[in-house]
CSV table of C-alpha atoms in Angstrom, one decimal:
chain,number,residue,atom,x,y,z
N,1,UNK,CA,-86.9,39.2,49.2
N,2,UNK,CA,-88.7,39.1,45.5
N,3,UNK,CA,-88.2,37.0,42.7
N,4,UNK,CA,-90.0,38.1,39.8
N,5,UNK,CA,-93.5,37.3,40.6
N,6,UNK,CA,-94.0,38.1,44.2
N,7,UNK,CA,-92.3,40.5,46.9
N,8,UNK,CA,-92.0,38.9,50.6
N,9,UNK,CA,-91.2,39.7,54.3
N,10,UNK,CA,-90.5,37.6,57.1
N,11,UNK,CA,-90.7,39.1,60.5
N,12,UNK,CA,-89.9,37.4,63.5
N,13,UNK,CA,-90.8,38.8,67.2
N,14,UNK,CA,-93.0,39.6,69.9
N,15,UNK,CA,-96.1,42.8,69.8
N,16,UNK,CA,-94.5,43.7,73.2
N,17,UNK,CA,-91.0,44.8,71.8
N,18,UNK,CA,-89.5,42.1,73.8
N,19,UNK,CA,-86.3,41.2,72.8
N,20,UNK,CA,-85.9,38.2,70.7
N,21,UNK,CA,-83.0,36.7,71.4
N,22,UNK,CA,-80.6,33.9,69.2
N,23,UNK,CA,-82.5,34.9,66.0
N,24,UNK,CA,-81.0,36.4,63.0
N,25,UNK,CA,-82.2,38.0,59.3
N,26,UNK,CA,-79.6,35.0,57.9
N,27,UNK,CA,-81.2,32.3,59.4
N,28,UNK,CA,-85.0,31.4,60.2
N,29,UNK,CA,-86.6,34.5,58.9
N,30,UNK,CA,-84.6,33.4,55.3
N,31,UNK,CA,-85.5,29.7,55.9
N,32,UNK,CA,-89.0,30.8,56.1
N,33,UNK,CA,-88.6,33.0,53.1
N,34,UNK,CA,-87.4,30.6,51.5
N,35,UNK,CA,-89.8,27.4,51.8
N,36,UNK,CA,-92.6,30.0,51.8
N,37,UNK,CA,-91.5,31.1,47.9
N,38,UNK,CA,-90.6,27.3,47.0
N,39,UNK,CA,-93.8,26.0,48.2
N,40,UNK,CA,-95.4,29.7,45.7
N,41,UNK,CA,-93.6,29.5,43.1
N,42,UNK,CA,-94.3,25.2,42.5
N,43,UNK,CA,-95.9,25.2,39.7
N,44,UNK,CA,-94.6,28.9,38.3
N,45,UNK,CA,-92.0,28.8,35.3
N,46,UNK,CA,-88.8,30.6,36.0
N,47,UNK,CA,-88.5,33.9,35.1
N,48,UNK,CA,-85.5,36.3,35.2
N,49,UNK,CA,-85.9,39.4,37.0
N,50,UNK,CA,-87.0,42.1,34.6
N,51,UNK,CA,-83.8,44.4,34.7
N,52,UNK,CA,-84.1,48.5,34.7
N,53,UNK,CA,-83.2,50.7,32.0
N,54,UNK,CA,-80.2,52.7,32.4
N,55,UNK,CA,-80.4,56.1,33.2
N,56,UNK,CA,-78.8,58.5,31.7
N,57,UNK,CA,-75.9,60.3,33.3
N,58,UNK,CA,-77.1,63.8,34.5
N,59,UNK,CA,-75.2,67.0,33.6
N,60,UNK,CA,-73.1,68.4,36.1
N,61,UNK,CA,-73.5,72.3,36.3
N,62,UNK,CA,-70.5,74.3,35.0
N,63,UNK,CA,-71.4,78.1,35.6
N,64,UNK,CA,-72.3,79.7,38.5
N,65,UNK,CA,-76.0,80.7,36.7
N,66,UNK,CA,-76.6,77.1,36.2
N,67,UNK,CA,-76.9,76.2,39.2
N,68,UNK,CA,-78.5,79.2,40.9
N,69,UNK,CA,-81.4,80.9,39.6
N,70,UNK,CA,-81.2,84.6,40.8
N,71,UNK,CA,-82.3,84.6,44.5
N,72,UNK,CA,-79.8,81.7,45.1
N,73,UNK,CA,-81.8,78.8,44.9
N,74,UNK,CA,-79.8,76.1,43.3
N,75,UNK,CA,-81.5,73.1,41.0
N,76,UNK,CA,-82.0,70.7,44.3
N,77,UNK,CA,-83.6,73.2,46.3
N,78,UNK,CA,-86.0,74.0,43.7
N,79,UNK,CA,-86.7,70.2,43.5
N,80,UNK,CA,-87.2,69.4,47.0
N,81,UNK,CA,-89.2,71.9,47.3
N,82,UNK,CA,-91.0,71.4,44.0
N,83,UNK,CA,-91.8,67.5,45.8
N,84,UNK,CA,-92.5,69.2,49.1
N,85,UNK,CA,-95.2,71.3,47.6
N,86,UNK,CA,-96.7,69.1,45.7
N,87,UNK,CA,-96.6,66.5,48.3
N,88,UNK,CA,-97.9,69.0,51.4
N,89,UNK,CA,-99.1,72.2,49.8
N,90,UNK,CA,-96.1,74.1,51.7
N,91,UNK,CA,-96.4,77.1,49.4
């Protein structure tokens, strides 16, 4: 979970992949998270969560020429290929 100041997660289990029975995320892990965050925030003023600005609504391409370039590649394919190229140099 998170607050305006911190992000924290609680993991419970065994390091040998043995199933941990009787423990769910809303039970003991949630209690541990709440207790930890209460202590961490004890002397901090309460702050609201920062809110993201609203993203503009996308415009939908209505003409085939707006959706595809001459090679038949659509805009989504181009974006995906560009991201992969930037990350992994695939082209």
